Short mmCIF file of C-alpha atoms in Angstrom, two decimals:
data_model
loop_
_atom_site.label_atom_id
_atom_site.label_comp_id
_atom_site.label_asym_id
_atom_site.label_seq_id
_atom_site.Cartn_x
_atom_site.Cartn_y
_atom_site.Cartn_z
CA MET A 68 -44.30 68.80 -51.73
CA ARG A 69 -43.50 72.81 -51.53
CA LEU A 70 -39.98 73.35 -51.92
CA ARG A 71 -40.26 76.98 -50.75
CA LYS A 72 -40.76 75.25 -46.79
CA PHE A 73 -36.60 74.61 -47.18
CA GLY A 74 -35.59 78.07 -47.99
CA LEU A 75 -32.18 78.71 -48.50
CA GLY A 76 -30.92 75.45 -47.24
CA LEU A 77 -31.94 73.63 -49.72
CA VAL A 78 -30.69 75.67 -52.23
CA SER A 79 -27.18 75.27 -50.88
CA ALA A 80 -27.32 71.91 -50.29
CA LEU A 81 -28.76 71.23 -54.17
CA ALA A 82 -25.49 73.42 -54.60
CA LEU A 83 -23.08 71.68 -53.00
CA ALA A 84 -24.56 68.26 -53.51
CA ALA A 85 -23.97 69.02 -57.71
CA SER A 86 -20.56 70.33 -56.87
CA MET A 87 -19.62 67.00 -56.20
CA GLY A 88 -20.40 65.24 -59.54
CA MET A 89 -22.37 62.50 -60.47
CA ALA A 90 -20.03 59.90 -62.35
CA HIS A 91 -20.95 55.98 -60.70
CA ALA A 92 -19.88 53.36 -62.31
CA LYS A 93 -22.16 50.72 -62.63
CA SER A 94 -19.97 47.98 -60.39
CA ASP A 95 -20.31 50.65 -57.89
CA ILE A 96 -22.35 52.06 -55.59
CA VAL A 97 -23.09 54.81 -53.12
CA VAL A 98 -25.61 54.28 -50.38
CA ALA A 99 -26.39 56.54 -47.71
CA MET A 100 -27.72 56.35 -44.20
CA GLN A 101 -28.80 58.61 -42.09
CA LEU A 102 -26.71 57.53 -38.61
CA GLU A 103 -22.81 56.54 -38.57
CA PRO A 104 -21.61 53.69 -36.51
CA PRO A 105 -19.66 54.91 -33.39
CA HIS A 106 -17.43 51.73 -34.15
CA LEU A 107 -17.23 48.32 -36.45
CA ASP A 108 -17.36 45.77 -33.84
CA PRO A 109 -20.67 44.39 -33.87
CA THR A 110 -20.45 42.57 -31.14
CA GLY A 111 -19.49 45.02 -28.98
CA ALA A 112 -22.08 47.64 -28.72
CA ALA A 113 -26.16 48.34 -29.22
CA ALA A 114 -25.96 51.00 -32.08
CA GLY A 115 -27.74 49.28 -34.83
CA ALA A 116 -25.84 51.33 -37.54
CA ILE A 117 -23.03 48.93 -37.07
CA ASP A 118 -25.24 45.98 -38.51
CA SER A 119 -26.83 48.58 -40.95
CA VAL A 120 -23.32 48.31 -42.90
CA LEU A 121 -21.65 45.38 -42.10
CA TYR A 122 -24.02 42.45 -41.33
CA SER A 123 -23.90 40.26 -44.06
CA ASN A 124 -21.92 42.92 -46.06
CA VAL A 125 -18.54 41.98 -44.03
CA PHE A 126 -19.37 39.81 -40.93
CA GLU A 127 -21.29 36.55 -41.19
CA GLY A 128 -23.00 34.23 -38.25
CA LEU A 129 -23.57 30.61 -38.21
CA THR A 130 -27.09 31.17 -39.62
CA ARG A 131 -28.65 34.05 -41.10
CA PHE A 132 -31.65 36.09 -41.71
CA GLY A 133 -33.07 36.20 -44.94
CA PRO A 134 -35.30 39.38 -46.66
CA ASP A 135 -38.33 37.67 -45.30
CA GLY A 136 -37.03 37.31 -42.28
CA SER A 137 -36.53 33.48 -42.25
CA VAL A 138 -33.46 32.02 -40.64
CA ASN A 139 -31.01 30.24 -43.21
CA PRO A 140 -27.83 28.75 -43.28
CA GLY A 141 -24.63 31.05 -43.15
CA LEU A 142 -21.34 30.18 -41.90
CA ALA A 143 -22.61 26.60 -40.92
CA GLU A 144 -23.69 24.65 -44.05
CA SER A 145 -26.17 22.22 -41.78
CA TRP A 146 -26.55 21.24 -38.26
CA GLU A 147 -28.07 18.53 -36.28
CA ILE A 148 -30.16 18.97 -32.92
CA SER A 149 -29.99 16.03 -30.33
CA GLU A 150 -33.34 14.44 -29.16
CA ASP A 151 -33.18 16.47 -25.80
CA GLY A 152 -33.11 19.92 -28.12
CA LYS A 153 -29.70 20.72 -26.21
CA THR A 154 -26.82 20.08 -28.34
CA TYR A 155 -26.27 21.67 -31.65
CA THR A 156 -23.64 20.04 -34.28
CA PHE A 157 -22.82 22.52 -36.57
CA LYS A 158 -21.02 21.59 -39.97
CA LEU A 159 -18.98 24.32 -40.97
CA HIS A 160 -18.54 25.36 -44.99
CA ASP A 161 -15.35 24.11 -46.44
CA GLY A 162 -12.66 26.60 -47.92
CA VAL A 163 -13.98 29.82 -45.83
CA LYS A 164 -11.29 32.61 -45.58
CA PHE A 165 -11.51 35.67 -43.13
CA HIS A 166 -10.56 38.64 -45.29
CA ASP A 167 -6.85 38.55 -43.89
CA GLY A 168 -6.11 35.31 -45.64
CA SER A 169 -6.46 32.89 -42.86
CA ASP A 170 -9.19 29.96 -42.73
CA LEU A 171 -12.37 29.69 -41.02
CA THR A 172 -12.33 26.91 -38.45
CA ALA A 173 -14.30 25.62 -35.78
CA ASP A 174 -11.73 27.31 -33.10
CA ASP A 175 -12.77 30.40 -34.43
CA VAL A 176 -16.49 29.83 -33.61
CA LYS A 177 -15.55 28.43 -30.26
CA PHE A 178 -13.99 31.70 -29.60
CA SER A 179 -16.27 34.35 -31.16
CA LEU A 180 -19.15 32.22 -28.64
CA ASP A 181 -16.75 32.20 -25.40
CA ARG A 182 -16.15 35.86 -25.83
CA ALA A 183 -19.71 36.63 -26.02
CA ARG A 184 -20.92 34.99 -23.16
CA ALA A 185 -17.46 35.65 -21.15
CA ASP A 186 -17.91 37.39 -17.76
CA ASP A 187 -16.64 41.05 -19.41
CA SER A 188 -18.46 40.59 -22.46
CA GLN A 189 -19.21 43.96 -24.08
CA ASN A 190 -21.88 42.19 -26.06
CA ALA A 191 -25.17 44.37 -26.06
CA GLN A 192 -26.64 41.21 -26.24
CA LYS A 193 -25.22 39.09 -23.78
CA ALA A 194 -28.29 36.93 -22.86
CA LEU A 195 -28.17 35.55 -26.54
CA PHE A 196 -25.52 33.44 -25.27
CA ALA A 197 -26.12 32.99 -21.54
CA GLY A 198 -27.88 29.60 -22.28
CA ILE A 199 -24.69 28.24 -23.46
CA GLU A 200 -23.31 25.18 -21.32
CA SER A 201 -20.13 24.38 -23.52
CA VAL A 202 -18.82 24.96 -26.87
CA GLU A 203 -16.43 21.91 -28.23
CA VAL A 204 -14.53 22.14 -31.05
CA VAL A 205 -14.85 18.39 -32.68
CA ASP A 206 -12.87 18.89 -35.43
CA PRO A 207 -11.34 21.73 -38.17
CA LEU A 208 -15.17 22.07 -39.61
CA THR A 209 -17.23 20.81 -36.77
CA VAL A 210 -18.26 22.33 -33.50
CA LYS A 211 -20.66 21.47 -30.89
CA VAL A 212 -22.80 23.61 -28.78
CA THR A 213 -24.50 22.26 -25.75
CA LEU A 214 -27.02 24.59 -23.97
CA LYS A 215 -28.34 24.22 -20.78
CA GLU A 216 -31.60 23.54 -21.46
CA PRO A 217 -33.68 23.34 -24.71
CA ASN A 218 -33.91 27.03 -26.49
CA GLY A 219 -36.25 26.69 -29.28
CA SER A 220 -34.91 30.56 -30.73
CA PHE A 221 -31.30 29.20 -30.45
CA LEU A 222 -30.67 29.08 -34.35
CA PHE A 223 -32.98 32.15 -34.55
CA ASN A 224 -30.66 34.06 -32.07
CA MET A 225 -27.55 32.54 -33.71
CA ALA A 226 -28.58 34.98 -36.59
CA TRP A 227 -28.65 38.03 -35.31
CA GLY A 228 -25.44 40.53 -35.58
CA ASP A 229 -24.29 39.65 -32.15
CA ALA A 230 -23.31 37.03 -32.91
CA VAL A 231 -21.44 36.56 -36.20
CA ILE A 232 -18.40 34.88 -35.86
CA VAL A 233 -14.42 36.83 -35.61
CA ALA A 234 -10.93 36.05 -35.65
CA PRO A 235 -9.11 36.40 -32.91
CA GLU A 236 -6.12 37.92 -34.13
CA SER A 237 -8.47 40.49 -35.41
CA ILE A 238 -9.84 41.72 -32.20
CA GLY A 239 -7.55 44.63 -31.38
CA ASP A 240 -8.15 46.51 -34.21
CA ILE A 241 -11.61 45.41 -34.89
CA LYS A 242 -13.53 48.66 -33.70
CA SER A 243 -11.81 50.35 -36.90
CA LYS A 244 -10.61 47.89 -39.35
CA PRO A 245 -13.18 44.91 -39.29
CA VAL A 246 -12.07 41.53 -40.49
CA GLY A 247 -14.96 39.18 -41.42
CA THR A 248 -15.76 36.58 -43.71
CA GLY A 249 -18.46 38.34 -46.05
CA ALA A 250 -18.84 39.13 -49.89
CA PHE A 251 -17.36 42.66 -48.96
CA LYS A 252 -13.79 43.19 -47.27
CA PHE A 253 -13.29 46.37 -45.34
CA THR A 254 -11.17 48.87 -47.11
CA ASP A 255 -11.65 52.69 -45.47
CA TRP A 256 -13.72 54.45 -43.01
CA VAL A 257 -13.34 58.33 -43.13
CA GLN A 258 -14.88 59.37 -39.72
CA GLY A 259 -17.49 62.01 -40.28
CA ASP A 260 -18.18 61.24 -44.01
CA ARG A 261 -18.04 57.35 -45.45
CA ILE A 262 -17.12 53.81 -45.21
CA ASP A 263 -15.97 51.72 -48.17
CA LEU A 264 -15.98 48.53 -48.93
CA GLU A 265 -14.89 46.73 -51.58
CA LYS A 266 -15.83 42.53 -53.59
CA ASN A 267 -13.98 39.96 -51.94
CA ALA A 268 -12.97 38.19 -55.04
CA ASP A 269 -12.50 34.99 -52.61
CA TYR A 270 -15.36 34.69 -51.16
CA TRP A 271 -16.57 31.54 -50.37
CA GLY A 272 -20.07 31.47 -51.58
CA GLU A 273 -22.37 33.26 -54.12
CA PRO A 274 -19.80 36.46 -54.99
CA ALA A 275 -21.23 39.58 -55.25
CA LYS A 276 -22.33 41.65 -57.95
CA LEU A 277 -20.98 44.99 -56.88
CA ASP A 278 -17.40 46.08 -56.67
CA LYS A 279 -17.46 49.12 -54.65
CA VAL A 280 -19.21 49.71 -52.10
CA THR A 281 -19.77 53.21 -50.48
CA PHE A 282 -21.99 53.94 -47.19
CA LYS A 283 -22.06 57.85 -46.96
CA PHE A 284 -23.76 59.68 -43.53
CA ILE A 285 -25.90 62.05 -43.52
CA SER A 286 -27.86 63.23 -40.81
CA ASP A 287 -29.60 66.39 -41.72
CA PRO A 288 -32.44 65.42 -43.60
CA THR A 289 -32.66 68.67 -45.96
CA ALA A 290 -28.89 67.43 -47.12
CA ALA A 291 -30.33 63.85 -47.28
CA PHE A 292 -32.99 65.39 -49.54
CA ALA A 293 -30.52 67.12 -51.82
CA ALA A 294 -28.52 64.44 -52.01
CA VAL A 295 -30.67 62.06 -53.70
CA MET A 296 -32.68 64.68 -56.00
CA ALA A 297 -29.20 65.70 -57.10
CA GLU A 298 -27.86 62.10 -57.73
CA ASP A 299 -24.64 62.09 -55.95
CA VAL A 300 -26.01 58.54 -53.76
CA ASN A 301 -28.06 56.22 -55.72
CA ALA A 302 -29.62 54.97 -52.82
CA PHE A 303 -30.80 56.42 -49.34
CA VAL A 304 -31.42 53.54 -46.72
CA GLY A 305 -33.57 55.09 -43.76
CA PHE A 306 -34.59 58.02 -45.63
CA PRO A 307 -35.11 60.62 -42.95
CA ALA A 308 -37.63 63.02 -44.46
CA PRO A 309 -40.97 60.92 -45.04
CA GLU A 310 -42.81 63.97 -45.85
CA ASN A 311 -40.72 63.97 -49.37
CA LEU A 312 -41.41 60.60 -50.69
CA PRO A 313 -44.71 61.62 -52.73
CA GLN A 314 -42.09 63.90 -54.58
CA PHE A 315 -39.68 61.02 -55.11
CA GLU A 316 -42.68 59.00 -56.24
CA ALA A 317 -43.35 61.10 -58.93
CA ASP A 318 -39.96 61.41 -60.37
CA ALA A 319 -39.47 58.75 -62.63
CA ARG A 320 -35.59 58.33 -61.85
CA PHE A 321 -36.34 56.65 -59.02
CA GLN A 322 -38.10 53.89 -57.00
CA VAL A 323 -39.04 54.25 -53.39
CA LEU A 324 -39.74 51.23 -51.10
CA VAL A 325 -41.58 51.74 -47.84
CA GLY A 326 -41.42 48.31 -45.58
CA SER A 327 -42.02 47.34 -42.12
CA THR A 328 -39.13 46.71 -39.92
CA GLU A 329 -38.44 45.15 -36.34
CA GLY A 330 -38.61 48.50 -34.85
CA GLU A 331 -41.10 49.00 -31.95
CA THR A 332 -40.32 52.57 -31.58
CA ILE A 333 -40.85 53.71 -27.40
CA LEU A 334 -40.86 56.08 -25.06
CA ALA A 335 -38.87 54.51 -22.50
CA ALA A 336 -39.26 54.79 -18.71
CA ASN A 337 -36.73 54.61 -16.41
CA ASN A 338 -38.58 52.17 -13.86
CA LYS A 339 -36.10 52.73 -10.91
CA LEU A 340 -36.56 56.29 -10.94
CA PRO A 341 -39.32 57.92 -9.04
CA PRO A 342 -41.80 59.18 -9.80
CA LEU A 343 -41.41 56.81 -12.92
CA ASP A 344 -40.92 53.66 -10.38
CA ASN A 345 -44.45 54.17 -9.64
CA ILE A 346 -46.97 52.42 -12.48
CA LYS A 347 -49.71 54.74 -12.03
CA VAL A 348 -47.50 57.75 -13.02
CA ARG A 349 -46.44 55.20 -16.14
CA GLU A 350 -49.85 54.57 -16.46
CA ALA A 351 -50.45 58.45 -16.76
CA ILE A 352 -47.99 59.10 -19.39
CA ALA A 353 -49.27 56.11 -21.58
CA HIS A 354 -52.41 58.19 -21.45
CA ALA A 355 -51.44 61.53 -22.12
CA VAL A 356 -49.35 60.73 -25.57
CA ASP A 357 -51.65 60.70 -28.47
CA ARG A 358 -49.88 58.11 -30.87
CA GLN A 359 -51.40 59.15 -33.97
CA ALA A 360 -50.51 63.02 -33.53
CA ILE A 361 -46.96 61.48 -33.50
CA ILE A 362 -47.02 59.19 -36.64
CA ASP A 363 -48.69 62.53 -38.07
CA GLY A 364 -46.17 64.84 -37.33
CA ALA A 365 -43.20 63.06 -36.55
CA MET A 366 -43.32 60.71 -39.77
CA PHE A 367 -45.88 62.04 -41.55
CA GLY A 368 -48.23 58.78 -41.11
CA TYR A 369 -46.07 56.39 -41.91
CA GLY A 370 -45.91 54.21 -38.89
CA THR A 371 -48.15 52.08 -37.05
CA PRO A 372 -49.93 52.00 -33.55
CA ILE A 373 -48.80 49.64 -31.19
CA GLY A 374 -49.66 48.94 -27.49
CA THR A 375 -46.78 46.69 -26.46
CA HIS A 376 -43.50 45.69 -27.56
CA PHE A 377 -44.41 43.57 -30.61
CA ALA A 378 -44.45 44.01 -34.12
CA PRO A 379 -48.10 43.82 -35.69
CA HIS A 380 -46.91 41.86 -38.52
CA ASN A 381 -45.91 39.07 -36.87
CA PRO A 382 -48.44 36.57 -36.29
CA ASP A 383 -48.50 36.08 -32.64
CA TYR A 384 -49.20 40.16 -32.36
CA VAL A 385 -51.93 41.29 -29.79
CA ASP A 386 -53.49 44.85 -30.44
CA LEU A 387 -53.46 46.49 -27.22
CA THR A 388 -53.83 49.90 -28.19
CA GLY A 389 -57.20 50.29 -26.01
CA SER A 390 -55.29 49.69 -22.71
CA SER A 391 -53.32 52.91 -23.51
CA GLN A 392 -55.70 55.32 -25.38
CA TYR A 393 -55.05 59.05 -25.35
CA ASP A 394 -56.90 60.23 -22.58
CA PRO A 395 -55.74 63.37 -20.79
CA ASP A 396 -58.10 63.62 -18.35
CA LEU A 397 -57.69 60.47 -17.37
CA ALA A 398 -54.03 61.00 -17.05
CA LYS A 399 -54.20 64.00 -14.88
CA LYS A 400 -56.67 61.80 -12.53
CA LEU A 401 -54.13 58.85 -12.16
CA LEU A 402 -51.13 61.47 -11.44
CA ALA A 403 -53.30 63.23 -8.82
CA GLU A 404 -53.98 59.63 -7.40
CA ALA A 405 -50.31 58.91 -7.55
CA GLY A 406 -49.63 61.96 -5.39
CA TYR A 407 -48.63 64.09 -8.18
CA ALA A 408 -51.51 66.81 -8.94
CA ASP A 409 -49.62 69.44 -9.47
CA GLY A 410 -47.23 67.36 -11.83
CA PHE A 411 -43.28 66.87 -11.67
CA THR A 412 -40.30 67.32 -13.79
CA THR A 413 -38.56 64.59 -15.42
CA THR A 414 -35.41 64.79 -18.40
CA LEU A 415 -36.16 63.66 -22.36
CA LYS A 416 -32.82 62.25 -24.15
CA LEU A 417 -32.79 62.05 -27.32
CA PRO A 418 -30.93 60.22 -29.86
CA PRO A 419 -30.40 61.77 -33.54
CA PRO A 420 -32.92 60.03 -35.59
CA SER A 421 -35.67 62.27 -36.58
CA TYR A 422 -38.54 59.86 -35.42
CA ALA A 423 -37.05 61.10 -31.77
CA ARG A 424 -36.00 64.33 -32.34
CA ARG A 425 -39.32 65.14 -34.25
CA GLY A 426 -41.00 62.84 -31.79
CA GLY A 427 -39.74 64.55 -28.80
CA GLU A 428 -41.27 67.85 -29.00
CA ILE A 429 -44.81 66.32 -29.75
CA ILE A 430 -44.59 64.26 -26.94
CA ALA A 431 -43.52 66.99 -24.62
CA ALA A 432 -45.82 69.42 -25.35
CA GLN A 433 -48.55 66.46 -24.83
CA LEU A 434 -46.80 65.86 -21.31
CA ARG A 435 -46.88 69.65 -20.32
CA ALA A 436 -50.74 69.18 -21.00
CA VAL A 437 -51.26 67.54 -18.58
CA GLY A 438 -48.71 68.77 -15.95
CA ILE A 439 -45.44 66.98 -16.69
CA GLU A 440 -42.38 68.93 -17.68
CA THR A 441 -39.26 67.36 -19.70
CA GLU A 442 -36.14 68.80 -19.65
CA ILE A 443 -34.75 67.74 -23.80
CA THR A 444 -31.01 66.79 -24.22
CA ASN A 445 -30.63 66.12 -27.62
CA LEU A 446 -27.76 63.41 -27.74
CA GLU A 447 -25.47 61.55 -30.60
CA TRP A 448 -25.43 58.03 -30.38
CA ALA A 449 -22.09 57.88 -28.87
CA GLN A 450 -23.68 59.71 -25.82
CA TRP A 451 -27.17 58.21 -25.70
CA LEU A 452 -25.53 55.03 -25.42
CA GLU A 453 -23.14 55.96 -22.67
CA GLN A 454 -25.46 58.23 -20.93
CA VAL A 455 -29.22 56.54 -21.07
CA PHE A 456 -28.01 52.43 -22.19
CA LYS A 457 -25.30 52.21 -20.27
CA GLY A 458 -25.40 54.75 -17.35
CA LYS A 459 -29.32 54.75 -16.95
CA ASP A 460 -29.09 58.48 -16.49
CA PHE A 461 -32.80 59.40 -17.68
CA GLY A 462 -35.87 59.62 -16.93
CA LEU A 463 -37.61 59.16 -20.05
CA THR A 464 -35.79 58.61 -23.99
CA ILE A 465 -37.09 57.91 -27.35
CA VAL A 466 -35.56 55.09 -29.27
CA SER A 467 -36.72 52.30 -31.60
CA HIS A 468 -35.64 48.72 -31.09
CA THR A 469 -35.08 47.31 -34.26
CA GLU A 470 -33.43 43.98 -33.18
CA PRO A 471 -35.95 41.01 -34.55
CA MET A 472 -38.34 39.19 -32.02
CA ASP A 473 -36.58 41.63 -28.74
CA ILE A 474 -39.72 41.30 -26.27
CA GLY A 475 -37.03 38.91 -23.82
CA ILE A 476 -35.32 42.25 -22.89
CA TYR A 477 -37.68 43.08 -20.41
CA ALA A 478 -36.92 39.69 -18.74
CA ARG A 479 -33.49 41.45 -17.81
CA PRO A 480 -33.60 43.80 -14.53
CA ASP A 481 -30.43 45.61 -15.51
CA TYR A 482 -31.35 46.16 -18.81
CA TYR A 483 -31.76 50.17 -19.41
CA PHE A 484 -35.54 50.99 -18.44
CA GLN A 485 -34.58 48.33 -15.53
CA TYR A 486 -38.09 46.88 -15.63
CA ASP A 487 -38.09 43.79 -12.72
CA ASN A 488 -40.91 41.24 -12.75
CA ALA A 489 -39.99 38.01 -11.41
CA ASP A 490 -43.16 36.87 -13.10
CA PHE A 491 -42.85 37.80 -16.58
CA GLN A 492 -39.07 36.53 -16.42
CA LYS A 493 -40.50 33.06 -15.79
CA LEU A 494 -42.63 33.86 -18.67
CA ILE A 495 -39.38 34.41 -20.69
CA ALA A 496 -37.86 31.24 -19.39
CA ASP A 497 -40.88 29.24 -20.12
CA LEU A 498 -40.80 30.46 -23.37
CA THR A 499 -37.31 29.80 -23.93
CA ALA A 500 -37.44 25.91 -23.32
CA GLU A 501 -40.63 25.80 -25.32
CA ASN A 502 -40.83 24.11 -28.94
CA ASP A 503 -44.14 23.44 -29.18
CA PRO A 504 -45.59 26.26 -31.49
CA ALA A 505 -48.57 26.32 -29.95
CA LYS A 506 -47.81 26.70 -26.54
CA ARG A 507 -44.98 29.10 -27.65
CA SER A 508 -47.64 31.52 -29.16
CA ASP A 509 -49.50 31.36 -26.09
CA LEU A 510 -46.90 32.48 -23.81
CA LEU A 511 -45.92 35.37 -26.13
CA LYS A 512 -49.33 36.58 -26.09
CA GLN A 513 -49.03 36.52 -22.18
CA ALA A 514 -45.64 38.52 -22.48
CA GLN A 515 -46.78 41.18 -24.45
CA GLU A 516 -50.38 41.31 -22.21
CA THR A 517 -47.78 41.27 -18.93
CA ILE A 518 -45.58 44.51 -20.25
CA SER A 519 -48.67 46.57 -21.23
CA ARG A 520 -50.36 46.11 -18.51
CA ASP A 521 -47.50 47.14 -16.32
CA TYR A 522 -47.45 50.30 -18.33
CA VAL A 523 -43.37 49.48 -18.56
CA ASN A 524 -43.33 52.14 -21.48
CA THR A 525 -45.14 54.12 -23.36
CA TYR A 526 -45.47 51.78 -27.01
CA LEU A 527 -45.77 54.47 -29.69
CA PHE A 528 -45.48 53.22 -33.21
CA GLN A 529 -43.87 50.34 -35.73
CA LEU A 530 -40.62 52.07 -37.48
CA ALA A 531 -41.77 52.57 -40.73
CA PHE A 532 -38.51 51.91 -43.30
CA PRO A 533 -38.41 54.08 -46.65
CA THR A 534 -35.78 53.68 -49.15
CA ILE A 535 -35.06 55.95 -52.50
CA ALA A 536 -33.29 54.61 -54.69
CA ASP A 537 -32.20 54.60 -58.62
CA ALA A 538 -35.01 52.96 -60.52
CA LYS A 539 -31.85 50.76 -62.19
CA ILE A 540 -31.10 49.39 -59.06
CA LYS A 541 -31.89 45.52 -58.02
CA GLY A 542 -31.91 43.65 -55.50
CA LEU A 543 -32.30 45.85 -52.21
CA TRP A 544 -34.43 45.02 -49.06
CA GLU A 545 -37.58 46.39 -48.88
CA ASN A 546 -38.53 45.19 -45.41
CA GLN A 547 -35.54 45.22 -42.43
CA PRO A 548 -36.05 41.54 -40.61
CA THR A 549 -32.91 42.84 -39.12
CA GLN A 550 -30.85 46.09 -38.95
CA ALA A 551 -29.10 45.65 -42.03
CA THR A 552 -28.24 47.17 -45.80
CA ASP A 553 -27.78 43.99 -47.39
CA LEU A 554 -25.95 44.47 -50.38
CA THR A 555 -24.69 40.86 -51.24
CA ALA A 556 -27.15 40.68 -54.10
CA VAL A 557 -27.65 43.76 -55.36
CA TYR A 558 -27.06 44.71 -59.27
CA TRP A 559 -27.40 47.81 -61.76
CA GLU A 560 -30.13 46.83 -64.29
CA ASP A 561 -28.85 47.30 -67.97
#
């Protein structure tokens, strides 16, 4: 890596980082990440940065994901499933307290699940709870959830960050002062800078090994590089400048982890907005985009090409990249057939991550080569959530969907890209009701093939997840089976 490419910006950033001092107690840790959460309620927004800070650390659900993607007991120590697969009876751990000192009871579980599925719910994954018929408190430590139909993914769904259990009395301040049951307690949020957590001395489970955690937000890749090199931060999860990884790998002070994620990175199209409502136009866009050029140019080679909305490391993945191979001549032909021989102009709205900003410039040039002009707008996350995710005010956008096994979002006609296919919706309904592994596998493959054939979006690559950390830190997750920075088992090696 050539340091001169950064110029004076790097020198200034290094000097600033050095001036901030390097003293970190070995019971404390400073973890940097690129994106700051818009608020701190994981049950009230689609921003993955919320889970990156709070999942497992502060908030917990009935079940939880392990570092290998397995679904494990969380606040529920055990459960029983009725023979018809429609009733789940959860037994809660005894002695669990919220960070405000109040006891966790079945009433809190009922409140949380009812709140998530209510008509006025702001939960970004409300569909996870739509199959719940009722939630009944059996006794203070037992709750019964009855489903409308059997759902083979229900325990998996309850492990999502959107399904964490919250206390009714904390809801008023949850966006700025979160109160959970996890191994760490929230202490402070200096917006634009950091979030501080401290060890929960009264934690019901295995206590955290760290006493204090600081999440530091550094959006600029050059400043990220400087902060890590100056050891102003102990770890940087989701490091935004992959071109720097070889330098860190050659430095004995650091360890470099490059893991897989559930992040399908896509060029999403507004399927209700002309001319993107025309399948030939969407197919043309898919053939105009050179995935590998984006992986090489925006991600410096880190990323796996995908041809559908499914993770390549999943055993049910189908490689469909061949149906949307790079072919600009075919793209021009399809545009002409659709009535756009002279091209058209649409918007390209980009959220902050490097894959979007860097990838967006490359994609814009590729689309321009076949006659499609894009008006690029760079948005902060709060703006993207408001304009694109909620407002559906966009033509194209680039985003990585980091939620686990989320192909079911294509069965929601009101989801931001507005794909409405009744056959696909039935397919997902059948998948939800199916418990037989072989039949579920077949349905998942059909689902992947359907959205690829309909060119709903242009599927780019599976997001890699690079982490740079002090070589003496142990217990960090390498992979991202869900978007989380779980520090509950992290410690410093002597």
